[in-house]
């Protein structure tokens, strides 16, 4: 658990102690699950006292929310950046899938917490995260609908297709590990190709 | 939690008390995670004493293994039945995906435990389950390779394609719920179509 890793994961979070606690939280949640992790476990993983944890996060749930919100903000920014960019729907979809799948491979431990611990978020925090998820889904659905309109894609049901596109990327977090022979970027490239075919892209 | 549900989920498990404990285990693990669930929680969920639980399962890990093993046995049987059946690679792949995706939708709570709690299995039990998973993966990879050989599919990397096919189905367990508008079978049909396109099927 290094400072450079936590800086890489959460460049916008300050101070460094907060990032170290988020990383310790990710590692504990991924290993034992959210409910079986105590704030003492997390503080100890970050080399701090429980009291020092509460300076940065008022509760375990607040720490989970910080991790979840940041992960959703990052993937939404990735999706919005691509969708708003230049290029045909096919070209943008390829870039989107490459980035989305590679993100889930490269940050698979963080991504597992982001994708699989939604049920542990308190109600208000869950609403915020759910709104971010809906925006991601709508962007992908709209890009597919645009591609159908332009003749780039042939898809019967853009909503199901959008679900499948995101689902392929999300599930990478479950099965990907450092032992995998494929780099995150190489996997992203292959998934980009598979998704274009799935959408009937005429490339 | 009814007897008929547990009979439907695990028709081969006897007696009924063991099935009721498996169902209570699934519900507790899905709600709080494996590590935060006690054998007392599970026994109480099944309306039994902790002592009655130990008559059927020597430990919480043994109960998890029973749930996991049964889920993998069922999906392997589904895959083997389809792969060994008649029909072109395309026809068999469509049937396989329909059944696999529908299984994960219909049994999403069980499937979440089966797919996401592998890390909690003791070493020997994990080896047994991993061997079942490898057989499932190899069947799908072989079916894709057969389809490439016969000209049914055009796929660059059958291993990545097999991973993507199974990944789409597994991830259904994460996002599917009873609130979903699509029935498990309707979803399976759409996913069968998407996968055939992904494999470049000439249908």
mmCIF file of C-alpha atoms in Angstrom:
data_model
loop_
_atom_site.group_PDB
_atom_site.id
_atom_site.type_symbol
_atom_site.label_atom_id
_atom_site.label_comp_id
_atom_site.label_asym_id
_atom_site.label_seq_id
_atom_site.Cartn_x
_atom_site.Cartn_y
_atom_site.Cartn_z
ATOM 1 C CA UNK A 1 0.000 0.000 0.000
ATOM 2 C CA UNK A 2 1.968 2.966 -1.213
ATOM 3 C CA UNK A 3 1.306 6.669 -1.338
ATOM 4 C CA UNK A 4 1.885 6.691 -5.080
ATOM 5 C CA UNK A 5 -0.841 4.042 -5.616
ATOM 6 C CA UNK A 6 -3.406 5.981 -3.596
ATOM 7 C CA UNK A 7 -2.425 9.208 -5.405
ATOM 8 C CA UNK A 8 -2.897 7.439 -8.698
ATOM 9 C CA UNK A 9 -6.323 6.115 -7.659
ATOM 10 C CA UNK A 10 -7.658 9.326 -6.144
ATOM 11 C CA UNK A 11 -5.691 12.304 -7.456
ATOM 12 C CA UNK A 12 -8.426 14.717 -6.366
ATOM 13 C CA UNK A 13 -8.638 13.583 -2.736
ATOM 14 C CA UNK A 14 -6.739 15.564 -0.092
ATOM 15 C CA UNK A 15 -4.936 15.114 2.256
ATOM 16 C CA UNK A 16 -2.805 12.031 1.753
ATOM 17 C CA UNK A 17 -4.141 10.517 5.014
ATOM 18 C CA UNK A 18 -7.665 10.420 3.535
ATOM 19 C CA UNK A 19 -6.385 8.634 0.435
ATOM 20 C CA UNK A 20 -4.512 6.123 2.588
ATOM 21 C CA UNK A 21 -7.695 5.395 4.525
ATOM 22 C CA UNK A 22 -9.652 4.901 1.281
ATOM 23 C CA UNK A 23 -7.035 2.437 0.081
ATOM 24 C CA UNK A 24 -7.057 0.559 3.396
ATOM 25 C CA UNK A 25 -10.871 0.497 3.182
ATOM 26 C CA UNK A 26 -10.808 -0.926 -0.341
ATOM 27 C CA UNK A 27 -8.407 -3.651 0.732
ATOM 28 C CA UNK A 28 -10.432 -4.613 3.817
ATOM 29 C CA UNK A 29 -13.807 -4.517 2.041
ATOM 30 C CA UNK A 30 -12.452 -6.570 -0.858
ATOM 31 C CA UNK A 31 -11.000 -9.182 1.505
ATOM 32 C CA UNK A 32 -13.756 -9.596 4.112
ATOM 33 C CA UNK A 33 -16.732 -7.665 2.772
ATOM 34 C CA UNK A 34 -18.032 -4.339 4.046
ATOM 35 C CA UNK A 35 -20.107 -5.663 6.938
ATOM 36 C CA UNK A 36 -17.331 -7.762 8.475
ATOM 37 C CA UNK A 37 -14.827 -4.879 8.347
ATOM 38 C CA UNK A 38 -14.464 -2.584 11.374
ATOM 39 C CA UNK A 39 -13.204 0.989 11.381
ATOM 40 C CA UNK A 40 -10.388 -0.352 13.598
ATOM 41 C CA UNK A 41 -9.358 -2.761 10.762
ATOM 42 C CA UNK A 42 -9.260 0.131 8.306
ATOM 43 C CA UNK A 43 -7.377 2.515 10.569
ATOM 44 C CA UNK A 44 -4.855 -0.196 11.369
ATOM 45 C CA UNK A 45 -4.437 -0.998 7.641
ATOM 46 C CA UNK A 46 -3.583 2.656 7.077
ATOM 47 C CA UNK A 47 -1.225 2.731 10.066
ATOM 48 C CA UNK A 48 -3.474 5.130 11.996
ATOM 49 C CA UNK A 49 -5.567 5.158 15.146
ATOM 50 C CA UNK A 50 -9.388 4.839 14.921
ATOM 51 C CA UNK A 51 -9.575 8.427 16.201
ATOM 52 C CA UNK A 52 -7.430 9.593 13.268
ATOM 53 C CA UNK A 53 -9.870 7.873 10.865
ATOM 54 C CA UNK A 54 -12.814 9.861 12.247
ATOM 55 C CA UNK A 55 -10.959 13.122 11.535
ATOM 56 C CA UNK A 56 -11.380 12.329 7.823
ATOM 57 C CA UNK A 57 -14.517 10.151 7.653
ATOM 58 C CA UNK A 58 -17.307 10.346 10.230
ATOM 59 C CA UNK A 59 -18.217 6.664 9.709
ATOM 60 C CA UNK A 60 -17.384 3.485 7.835
ATOM 61 C CA UNK A 61 -20.342 4.264 5.557
ATOM 62 C CA UNK A 62 -18.891 7.704 4.763
ATOM 63 C CA UNK A 63 -15.635 6.056 3.730
ATOM 64 C CA UNK A 64 -17.484 3.562 1.519
ATOM 65 C CA UNK A 65 -19.416 6.433 -0.047
ATOM 66 C CA UNK A 66 -16.187 8.340 -0.785
ATOM 67 C CA UNK A 67 -14.779 5.267 -2.563
ATOM 68 C CA UNK A 68 -18.024 4.572 -4.424
ATOM 69 C CA UNK A 69 -18.651 8.187 -5.438
ATOM 70 C CA UNK A 70 -15.104 8.631 -6.718
ATOM 71 C CA UNK A 71 -15.308 5.438 -8.791
ATOM 72 C CA UNK A 72 -18.600 6.488 -10.327
ATOM 73 C CA UNK A 73 -17.346 10.037 -10.967
ATOM 74 C CA UNK A 74 -14.297 8.638 -12.745
ATOM 75 C CA UNK A 75 -16.215 6.241 -14.990
ATOM 76 C CA UNK A 76 -18.870 8.871 -15.751
ATOM 77 C CA UNK A 77 -16.135 11.353 -16.737
ATOM 78 C CA UNK A 78 -14.585 8.707 -18.965
ATOM 79 C CA UNK A 79 -17.929 7.969 -20.652
ATOM 80 C CA UNK A 80 -18.902 11.651 -21.006
ATOM 81 C CA UNK A 81 -15.522 12.564 -22.433
ATOM 82 C CA UNK A 82 -15.823 9.924 -25.136
ATOM 83 C CA UNK A 83 -19.484 10.489 -25.973
ATOM 84 C CA UNK A 84 -19.004 14.248 -26.349
ATOM 85 C CA UNK A 85 -15.894 13.761 -28.493
ATOM 86 C CA UNK A 86 -15.448 13.613 -32.227
ATOM 87 C CA UNK A 87 -15.847 10.570 -34.459
ATOM 88 C CA UNK A 88 -18.577 8.267 -35.694
ATOM 89 C CA UNK A 89 -20.743 6.379 -33.195
ATOM 90 C CA UNK A 90 -18.648 3.270 -33.993
ATOM 91 C CA UNK A 91 -15.368 5.028 -33.311
ATOM 92 C CA UNK A 92 -16.658 6.550 -30.082
ATOM 93 C CA UNK A 93 -18.138 3.247 -28.911
ATOM 94 C CA UNK A 94 -14.837 1.492 -29.489
ATOM 95 C CA UNK A 95 -12.973 4.127 -27.446
ATOM 96 C CA UNK A 96 -15.608 4.003 -24.717
ATOM 97 C CA UNK A 97 -15.427 0.205 -24.323
ATOM 98 C CA UNK A 98 -11.624 0.205 -24.456
ATOM 99 C CA UNK A 99 -11.466 2.748 -21.642
ATOM 100 C CA UNK A 100 -14.287 1.296 -19.549
ATOM 101 C CA UNK A 101 -13.025 -2.299 -19.667
ATOM 102 C CA UNK A 102 -9.402 -1.234 -19.081
ATOM 103 C CA UNK A 103 -10.480 0.882 -16.073
ATOM 104 C CA UNK A 104 -12.180 -2.145 -14.495
ATOM 105 C CA UNK A 105 -9.127 -4.332 -15.176
ATOM 106 C CA UNK A 106 -6.492 -1.859 -13.983
ATOM 107 C CA UNK A 107 -8.418 -0.929 -10.815
ATOM 108 C CA UNK A 108 -10.131 -4.255 -10.259
ATOM 109 C CA UNK A 109 -9.908 -4.202 -6.460
ATOM 110 C CA UNK A 110 -11.359 -0.690 -6.219
ATOM 111 C CA UNK A 111 -13.881 -1.522 -8.933
ATOM 112 C CA UNK A 112 -15.139 -4.565 -7.012
ATOM 113 C CA UNK A 113 -15.998 -2.356 -4.057
ATOM 114 C CA UNK A 114 -17.523 0.263 -6.378
ATOM 115 C CA UNK A 115 -19.674 -2.288 -8.240
ATOM 116 C CA UNK A 116 -20.547 -4.876 -5.568
ATOM 117 C CA UNK A 117 -21.048 -2.904 -2.325
ATOM 118 C CA UNK A 118 -23.905 -0.647 -3.481
ATOM 119 C CA UNK A 119 -26.271 -2.464 -1.128
ATOM 120 C CA UNK A 120 -24.222 -1.298 1.871
ATOM 121 C CA UNK A 121 -24.604 2.423 1.074
ATOM 122 C CA UNK A 122 -27.023 4.437 3.244
ATOM 123 C CA UNK A 123 -30.189 5.530 1.451
ATOM 124 C CA UNK A 124 -29.263 9.117 0.547
ATOM 125 C CA UNK A 125 -25.775 8.160 -0.593
ATOM 126 C CA UNK A 126 -27.208 5.328 -2.679
ATOM 127 C CA UNK A 127 -29.517 7.814 -4.401
ATOM 128 C CA UNK A 128 -26.552 9.967 -5.401
ATOM 129 C CA UNK A 129 -24.626 6.990 -6.760
ATOM 130 C CA UNK A 130 -27.702 5.606 -8.534
ATOM 131 C CA UNK A 131 -28.126 8.951 -10.314
ATOM 132 C CA UNK A 132 -24.520 8.745 -11.553
ATOM 133 C CA UNK A 133 -25.122 5.168 -12.762
ATOM 134 C CA UNK A 134 -28.235 6.265 -14.655
ATOM 135 C CA UNK A 135 -26.273 8.987 -16.414
ATOM 136 C CA UNK A 136 -23.656 6.448 -17.507
ATOM 137 C CA UNK A 137 -26.376 4.093 -18.771
ATOM 138 C CA UNK A 138 -28.192 6.867 -20.646
ATOM 139 C CA UNK A 139 -25.030 8.053 -22.369
ATOM 140 C CA UNK A 140 -24.307 4.551 -23.632
ATOM 141 C CA UNK A 141 -27.929 4.005 -24.662
ATOM 142 C CA UNK A 142 -27.970 7.346 -26.494
ATOM 143 C CA UNK A 143 -24.730 6.569 -28.303
ATOM 144 C CA UNK A 144 -26.240 3.264 -29.457
ATOM 145 C CA UNK A 145 -29.452 5.004 -30.544
ATOM 146 C CA UNK A 146 -27.383 7.603 -32.442
ATOM 147 C CA UNK A 147 -25.504 4.779 -34.143
ATOM 148 C CA UNK A 148 -28.758 3.090 -35.130
ATOM 149 C CA UNK A 149 -30.045 6.389 -36.555
ATOM 150 C CA UNK A 150 -26.829 6.969 -38.521
ATOM 151 C CA UNK A 151 -26.769 3.394 -39.808
ATOM 152 C CA UNK A 152 -23.576 2.559 -37.880
ATOM 153 C CA UNK A 153 -25.351 -0.011 -35.704
ATOM 154 C CA UNK A 154 -28.221 -2.434 -36.146
ATOM 155 C CA UNK A 155 -29.706 -3.149 -32.738
ATOM 156 C CA UNK A 156 -33.246 -4.176 -31.897
ATOM 157 C CA UNK A 157 -33.284 -2.934 -28.316
ATOM 158 C CA UNK A 158 -30.764 -0.165 -27.461
ATOM 159 C CA UNK A 159 -31.535 -0.474 -23.735
ATOM 160 C CA UNK A 160 -30.652 -4.176 -23.547
ATOM 161 C CA UNK A 161 -27.624 -3.588 -25.764
ATOM 162 C CA UNK A 162 -26.421 -0.749 -23.480
ATOM 163 C CA UNK A 163 -26.880 -3.036 -20.483
ATOM 164 C CA UNK A 164 -24.808 -5.754 -22.175
ATOM 165 C CA UNK A 165 -22.036 -3.316 -23.166
ATOM 166 C CA UNK A 166 -21.665 -2.005 -19.607
ATOM 167 C CA UNK A 167 -22.115 -5.458 -18.112
ATOM 168 C CA UNK A 168 -19.158 -6.841 -20.059
ATOM 169 C CA UNK A 169 -16.976 -4.046 -18.703
ATOM 170 C CA UNK A 170 -18.194 -4.228 -15.107
ATOM 171 C CA UNK A 171 -17.695 -7.993 -14.900
ATOM 172 C CA UNK A 172 -14.009 -7.536 -15.742
ATOM 173 C CA UNK A 173 -13.577 -6.359 -12.130
ATOM 174 C CA UNK A 174 -14.790 -9.781 -10.909
ATOM 175 C CA UNK A 175 -12.469 -12.002 -12.912
ATOM 176 C CA UNK A 176 -9.432 -9.860 -13.761
ATOM 177 C CA UNK A 177 -6.289 -10.226 -11.645
ATOM 178 C CA UNK A 178 -2.587 -9.437 -11.940
ATOM 179 C CA UNK A 179 -2.097 -13.080 -12.925
ATOM 180 C CA UNK A 180 -3.959 -12.414 -16.168
ATOM 181 C CA UNK A 181 -1.801 -12.644 -19.254
ATOM 182 C CA UNK A 182 -3.573 -9.788 -21.004
ATOM 183 C CA UNK A 183 -2.801 -6.181 -20.099
ATOM 184 C CA UNK A 184 -5.793 -3.944 -19.295
ATOM 185 C CA UNK A 185 -5.283 -2.080 -22.578
ATOM 186 C CA UNK A 186 -5.030 -5.244 -24.684
ATOM 187 C CA UNK A 187 -8.214 -6.544 -23.061
ATOM 188 C CA UNK A 188 -9.913 -3.211 -23.739
ATOM 189 C CA UNK A 189 -8.967 -3.458 -27.416
ATOM 190 C CA UNK A 190 -10.414 -6.967 -27.766
ATOM 191 C CA UNK A 191 -13.588 -5.986 -25.925
ATOM 192 C CA UNK A 192 -13.971 -2.916 -28.150
ATOM 193 C CA UNK A 193 -13.904 -5.204 -31.173
ATOM 194 C CA UNK A 194 -16.376 -7.704 -29.668
ATOM 195 C CA UNK A 195 -18.827 -4.944 -28.730
ATOM 196 C CA UNK A 196 -18.762 -3.368 -32.194
ATOM 197 C CA UNK A 197 -19.654 -6.747 -33.638
ATOM 198 C CA UNK A 198 -22.394 -7.210 -31.058
ATOM 199 C CA UNK A 199 -23.905 -3.902 -32.168
ATOM 200 C CA UNK A 200 -23.715 -4.904 -35.811
ATOM 201 C CA UNK A 201 -21.227 -2.147 -36.596
ATOM 202 C CA UNK A 202 -20.438 -1.839 -40.275
ATOM 203 C CA UNK A 203 -16.704 -1.355 -39.827
ATOM 204 C CA UNK B 1 -38.774 -18.586 2.325
ATOM 205 C CA UNK B 2 -40.887 -21.542 1.390
ATOM 206 C CA UNK B 3 -40.271 -25.241 1.107
ATOM 207 C CA UNK B 4 -41.317 -25.207 -2.532
ATOM 208 C CA UNK B 5 -38.673 -22.569 -3.376
ATOM 209 C CA UNK B 6 -35.867 -24.547 -1.751
ATOM 210 C CA UNK B 7 -37.078 -27.742 -3.457
ATOM 211 C CA UNK B 8 -37.035 -25.927 -6.774
ATOM 212 C CA UNK B 9 -33.500 -24.626 -6.154
ATOM 213 C CA UNK B 10 -31.965 -27.864 -4.890
ATOM 214 C CA UNK B 11 -34.113 -30.811 -5.981
ATOM 215 C CA UNK B 12 -31.260 -33.255 -5.265
ATOM 216 C CA UNK B 13 -30.589 -32.172 -1.680
ATOM 217 C CA UNK B 14 -32.141 -34.171 1.149
ATOM 218 C CA UNK B 15 -33.633 -33.768 3.707
ATOM 219 C CA UNK B 16 -35.808 -30.677 3.532
ATOM 220 C CA UNK B 17 -34.055 -29.219 6.625
ATOM 221 C CA UNK B 18 -30.740 -29.111 4.725
ATOM 222 C CA UNK B 19 -32.395 -27.268 1.833
ATOM 223 C CA UNK B 20 -33.990 -24.786 4.233
ATOM 224 C CA UNK B 21 -30.571 -24.087 5.771
ATOM 225 C CA UNK B 22 -29.050 -23.558 2.325
ATOM 226 C CA UNK B 23 -31.785 -21.062 1.487
ATOM 227 C CA UNK B 24 -31.337 -19.239 4.803
ATOM 228 C CA UNK B 25 -27.588 -19.189 4.111
ATOM 229 C CA UNK B 26 -28.093 -17.699 0.649
ATOM 230 C CA UNK B 27 -30.327 -14.985 2.060
ATOM 231 C CA UNK B 28 -27.934 -14.084 4.879
ATOM 232 C CA UNK B 29 -24.808 -14.157 2.679
ATOM 233 C CA UNK B 30 -26.510 -12.044 0.012
ATOM 234 C CA UNK B 31 -27.659 -9.478 2.590
ATOM 235 C CA UNK B 32 -24.593 -9.108 4.823
ATOM 236 C CA UNK B 33 -21.820 -11.027 3.083
ATOM 237 C CA UNK B 34 -20.352 -14.358 4.127
ATOM 238 C CA UNK B 35 -17.915 -13.078 6.755
ATOM 239 C CA UNK B 36 -20.459 -11.007 8.657
ATOM 240 C CA UNK B 37 -22.991 -13.875 8.808
ATOM 241 C CA UNK B 38 -22.983 -16.213 11.822
ATOM 242 C CA UNK B 39 -24.238 -19.787 11.938
ATOM 243 C CA UNK B 40 -26.742 -18.468 14.486
ATOM 244 C CA UNK B 41 -28.111 -16.026 11.846
ATOM 245 C CA UNK B 42 -28.529 -18.877 9.389
ATOM 246 C CA UNK B 43 -30.112 -21.293 11.847
ATOM 247 C CA UNK B 44 -32.498 -18.592 12.990
ATOM 248 C CA UNK B 45 -33.392 -17.752 9.367
ATOM 249 C CA UNK B 46 -34.320 -21.396 8.850
ATOM 250 C CA UNK B 47 -36.275 -21.513 12.108
ATOM 251 C CA UNK B 48 -33.826 -23.928 13.716
ATOM 252 C CA UNK B 49 -31.335 -24.003 16.558
ATOM 253 C CA UNK B 50 -27.580 -23.673 15.863
ATOM 254 C CA UNK B 51 -27.235 -27.283 17.057
ATOM 255 C CA UNK B 52 -29.733 -28.405 14.399
ATOM 256 C CA UNK B 53 -27.624 -26.653 11.726
ATOM 257 C CA UNK B 54 -24.537 -28.680 12.704
ATOM 258 C CA UNK B 55 -26.465 -31.918 12.164
ATOM 259 C CA UNK B 56 -26.500 -31.067 8.458
ATOM 260 C CA UNK B 57 -23.413 -28.884 7.931
ATOM 261 C CA UNK B 58 -20.295 -29.110 10.123
ATOM 262 C CA UNK B 59 -19.470 -25.425 9.547
ATOM 263 C CA UNK B 60 -20.539 -22.229 7.842
ATOM 264 C CA UNK B 61 -17.893 -22.969 5.199
ATOM 265 C CA UNK B 62 -19.439 -26.403 4.546
ATOM 266 C CA UNK B 63 -22.802 -24.737 3.959
ATOM 267 C CA UNK B 64 -21.246 -22.207 1.557
ATOM 268 C CA UNK B 65 -19.536 -25.052 -0.275
ATOM 269 C CA UNK B 66 -22.835 -26.951 -0.632
ATOM 270 C CA UNK B 67 -24.462 -23.855 -2.163
ATOM 271 C CA UNK B 68 -21.484 -23.125 -4.420
ATOM 272 C CA UNK B 69 -20.983 -26.724 -5.535
ATOM 273 C CA UNK B 70 -24.657 -27.145 -6.380
ATOM 274 C CA UNK B 71 -24.728 -23.923 -8.400
ATOM 275 C CA UNK B 72 -21.655 -24.940 -10.378
ATOM 276 C CA UNK B 73 -22.980 -28.473 -10.893
ATOM 277 C CA UNK B 74 -26.229 -27.064 -12.253
ATOM 278 C CA UNK B 75 -24.620 -24.633 -14.684
ATOM 279 C CA UNK B 76 -22.077 -27.230 -15.820
ATOM 280 C CA UNK B 77 -24.918 -29.701 -16.483
ATOM 281 C CA UNK B 78 -26.739 -27.024 -18.472
ATOM 282 C CA UNK B 79 -23.647 -26.267 -20.558
ATOM 283 C CA UNK B 80 -22.722 -29.928 -21.071
ATOM 284 C CA UNK B 81 -26.252 -30.835 -22.071
ATOM 285 C CA UNK B 82 -26.308 -28.154 -24.761
ATOM 286 C CA UNK B 83 -22.782 -28.690 -26.063
ATOM 287 C CA UNK B 84 -23.308 -32.455 -26.423
ATOM 288 C CA UNK B 85 -26.647 -31.937 -28.149
ATOM 289 C CA UNK B 86 -27.554 -31.753 -31.815
ATOM 290 C CA UNK B 87 -27.455 -28.672 -34.014
ATOM 291 C CA UNK B 88 -24.910 -26.331 -35.546
ATOM 292 C CA UNK B 89 -22.443 -24.477 -33.322
ATOM 293 C CA UNK B 90 -24.604 -21.366 -33.790
ATOM 294 C CA UNK B 91 -27.786 -23.144 -32.733
ATOM 295 C CA UNK B 92 -26.091 -24.696 -29.702
ATOM 296 C CA UNK B 93 -24.460 -21.409 -28.682
ATOM 297 C CA UNK B 94 -27.824 -19.662 -28.829
ATOM 298 C CA UNK B 95 -29.399 -22.320 -26.603
ATOM 299 C CA UNK B 96 -26.440 -22.235 -24.220
ATOM 300 C CA UNK B 97 -26.571 -18.458 -23.743
ATOM 301 C CA UNK B 98 -30.359 -18.459 -23.404
ATOM 302 C CA UNK B 99 -30.165 -21.053 -20.624
ATOM 303 C CA UNK B 100 -27.094 -19.635 -18.884
ATOM 304 C CA UNK B 101 -28.354 -16.031 -18.785
ATOM 305 C CA UNK B 102 -31.873 -17.109 -17.765
ATOM 306 C CA UNK B 103 -30.426 -19.278 -14.938
ATOM 307 C CA UNK B 104 -28.538 -16.270 -13.552
ATOM 308 C CA UNK B 105 -31.643 -14.060 -13.805
ATOM 309 C CA UNK B 106 -34.105 -16.553 -12.330
ATOM 310 C CA UNK B 107 -31.790 -17.523 -9.456
ATOM 311 C CA UNK B 108 -30.030 -14.205 -9.057
ATOM 312 C CA UNK B 109 -29.760 -14.327 -5.272
ATOM 313 C CA UNK B 110 -28.296 -17.843 -5.262
ATOM 314 C CA UNK B 111 -26.137 -16.970 -8.266
ATOM 315 C CA UNK B 112 -24.645 -13.955 -6.481
ATOM 316 C CA UNK B 113 -23.416 -16.211 -3.683
ATOM 317 C CA UNK B 114 -22.196 -18.791 -6.225
ATOM 318 C CA UNK B 115 -20.307 -16.208 -8.304
ATOM 319 C CA UNK B 116 -19.092 -13.656 -5.750
ATOM 320 C CA UNK B 117 -18.173 -15.664 -2.634
ATOM 321 C CA UNK B 118 -15.493 -17.918 -4.157
ATOM 322 C CA UNK B 119 -12.845 -16.138 -2.095
ATOM 323 C CA UNK B 120 -14.496 -17.358 1.123
ATOM 324 C CA UNK B 121 -14.238 -21.074 0.223
ATOM 325 C CA UNK B 122 -11.561 -23.111 2.041
ATOM 326 C CA UNK B 123 -8.655 -24.162 -0.161
ATOM 327 C CA UNK B 124 -9.704 -27.736 -0.987
ATOM 328 C CA UNK B 125 -13.303 -26.764 -1.655
ATOM 329 C CA UNK B 126 -12.142 -23.892 -3.865
ATOM 330 C CA UNK B 127 -10.079 -26.355 -5.909
ATOM 331 C CA UNK B 128 -13.146 -28.497 -6.548
ATOM 332 C CA UNK B 129 -15.227 -25.502 -7.610
ATOM 333 C CA UNK B 130 -12.391 -24.088 -9.738
ATOM 334 C CA UNK B 131 -12.197 -27.408 -11.603
ATOM 335 C CA UNK B 132 -15.938 -27.171 -12.359
ATOM 336 C CA UNK B 133 -15.488 -23.587 -13.592
ATOM 337 C CA UNK B 134 -12.632 -24.631 -15.871
ATOM 338 C CA UNK B 135 -14.825 -27.348 -17.411
ATOM 339 C CA UNK B 136 -17.544 -24.787 -18.131
ATOM 340 C CA UNK B 137 -15.010 -22.398 -19.702
ATOM 341 C CA UNK B 138 -13.436 -25.131 -21.822
ATOM 342 C CA UNK B 139 -16.806 -26.313 -23.153
ATOM 343 C CA UNK B 140 -17.680 -22.798 -24.267
ATOM 344 C CA UNK B 141 -14.223 -22.214 -25.736
ATOM 345 C CA UNK B 142 -14.406 -25.541 -27.605
ATOM 346 C CA UNK B 143 -17.848 -24.735 -28.977
ATOM 347 C CA UNK B 144 -16.507 -21.418 -30.262
ATOM 348 C CA UNK B 145 -13.453 -23.134 -31.779
ATOM 349 C CA UNK B 146 -15.758 -25.703 -33.437
ATOM 350 C CA UNK B 147 -17.832 -22.859 -34.838
ATOM 351 C CA UNK B 148 -14.739 -21.143 -36.215
ATOM 352 C CA UNK B 149 -13.660 -24.423 -37.833
ATOM 353 C CA UNK B 150 -17.087 -24.979 -39.392
ATOM 354 C CA UNK B 151 -17.319 -21.385 -40.612
ATOM 355 C CA UNK B 152 -20.221 -20.592 -38.267
ATOM 356 C CA UNK B 153 -18.182 -18.043 -36.289
ATOM 357 C CA UNK B 154 -15.386 -15.610 -37.070
ATOM 358 C CA UNK B 155 -13.486 -14.968 -33.870
ATOM 359 C CA UNK B 156 -9.866 -13.930 -33.465
ATOM 360 C CA UNK B 157 -9.358 -15.226 -29.941
ATOM 361 C CA UNK B 158 -11.744 -18.005 -28.811
ATOM 362 C CA UNK B 159 -10.507 -17.756 -25.214
ATOM 363 C CA UNK B 160 -11.367 -14.052 -24.860
ATOM 364 C CA UNK B 161 -14.649 -14.628 -26.673
ATOM 365 C CA UNK B 162 -15.548 -17.493 -24.293
ATOM 366 C CA UNK B 163 -14.709 -15.265 -21.347
ATOM 367 C CA UNK B 164 -16.986 -12.532 -22.727
ATOM 368 C CA UNK B 165 -19.860 -14.958 -23.390
ATOM 369 C CA UNK B 166 -19.771 -16.317 -19.830
ATOM 370 C CA UNK B 167 -19.130 -12.877 -18.346
ATOM 371 C CA UNK B 168 -22.314 -11.479 -19.891
ATOM 372 C CA UNK B 169 -24.312 -14.295 -18.307
ATOM 373 C CA UNK B 170 -22.641 -14.166 -14.889
ATOM 374 C CA UNK B 171 -23.104 -10.410 -14.561
ATOM 375 C CA UNK B 172 -26.867 -10.856 -14.943
ATOM 376 C CA UNK B 173 -26.830 -12.069 -11.322
ATOM 377 C CA UNK B 174 -25.460 -8.680 -10.214
ATOM 378 C CA UNK B 175 -28.021 -6.430 -11.863
ATOM 379 C CA UNK B 176 -31.159 -8.555 -12.340
ATOM 380 C CA UNK B 177 -33.989 -8.231 -9.838
ATOM 381 C CA UNK B 178 -37.683 -9.023 -9.680
ATOM 382 C CA UNK B 179 -38.322 -5.364 -10.533
ATOM 383 C CA UNK B 180 -36.882 -5.979 -13.985
ATOM 384 C CA UNK B 181 -39.411 -5.682 -16.769
ATOM 385 C CA UNK B 182 -37.891 -8.508 -18.769
ATOM 386 C CA UNK B 183 -38.531 -12.133 -17.843
ATOM 387 C CA UNK B 184 -35.470 -14.372 -17.469
ATOM 388 C CA UNK B 185 -36.412 -16.192 -20.688
ATOM 389 C CA UNK B 186 -36.929 -12.992 -22.688
ATOM 390 C CA UNK B 187 -33.559 -11.731 -21.464
ATOM 391 C CA UNK B 188 -31.960 -15.052 -22.408
ATOM 392 C CA UNK B 189 -33.375 -14.740 -25.928
ATOM 393 C CA UNK B 190 -31.965 -11.229 -26.399
ATOM 394 C CA UNK B 191 -28.588 -12.237 -24.998
ATOM 395 C CA UNK B 192 -28.498 -15.275 -27.300
ATOM 396 C CA UNK B 193 -28.940 -12.935 -30.262
ATOM 397 C CA UNK B 194 -26.286 -10.462 -29.038
ATOM 398 C CA UNK B 195 -23.751 -13.235 -28.464
ATOM 399 C CA UNK B 196 -24.254 -14.745 -31.919
ATOM 400 C CA UNK B 197 -23.557 -11.342 -33.418
ATOM 401 C CA UNK B 198 -20.503 -10.919 -31.206
ATOM 402 C CA UNK B 199 -19.161 -14.224 -32.543
ATOM 403 C CA UNK B 200 -19.821 -13.153 -36.120
ATOM 404 C CA UNK B 201 -22.400 -15.910 -36.622
ATOM 405 C CA UNK B 202 -23.637 -16.171 -40.174
ATOM 406 C CA UNK B 203 -27.299 -16.615 -39.228
#
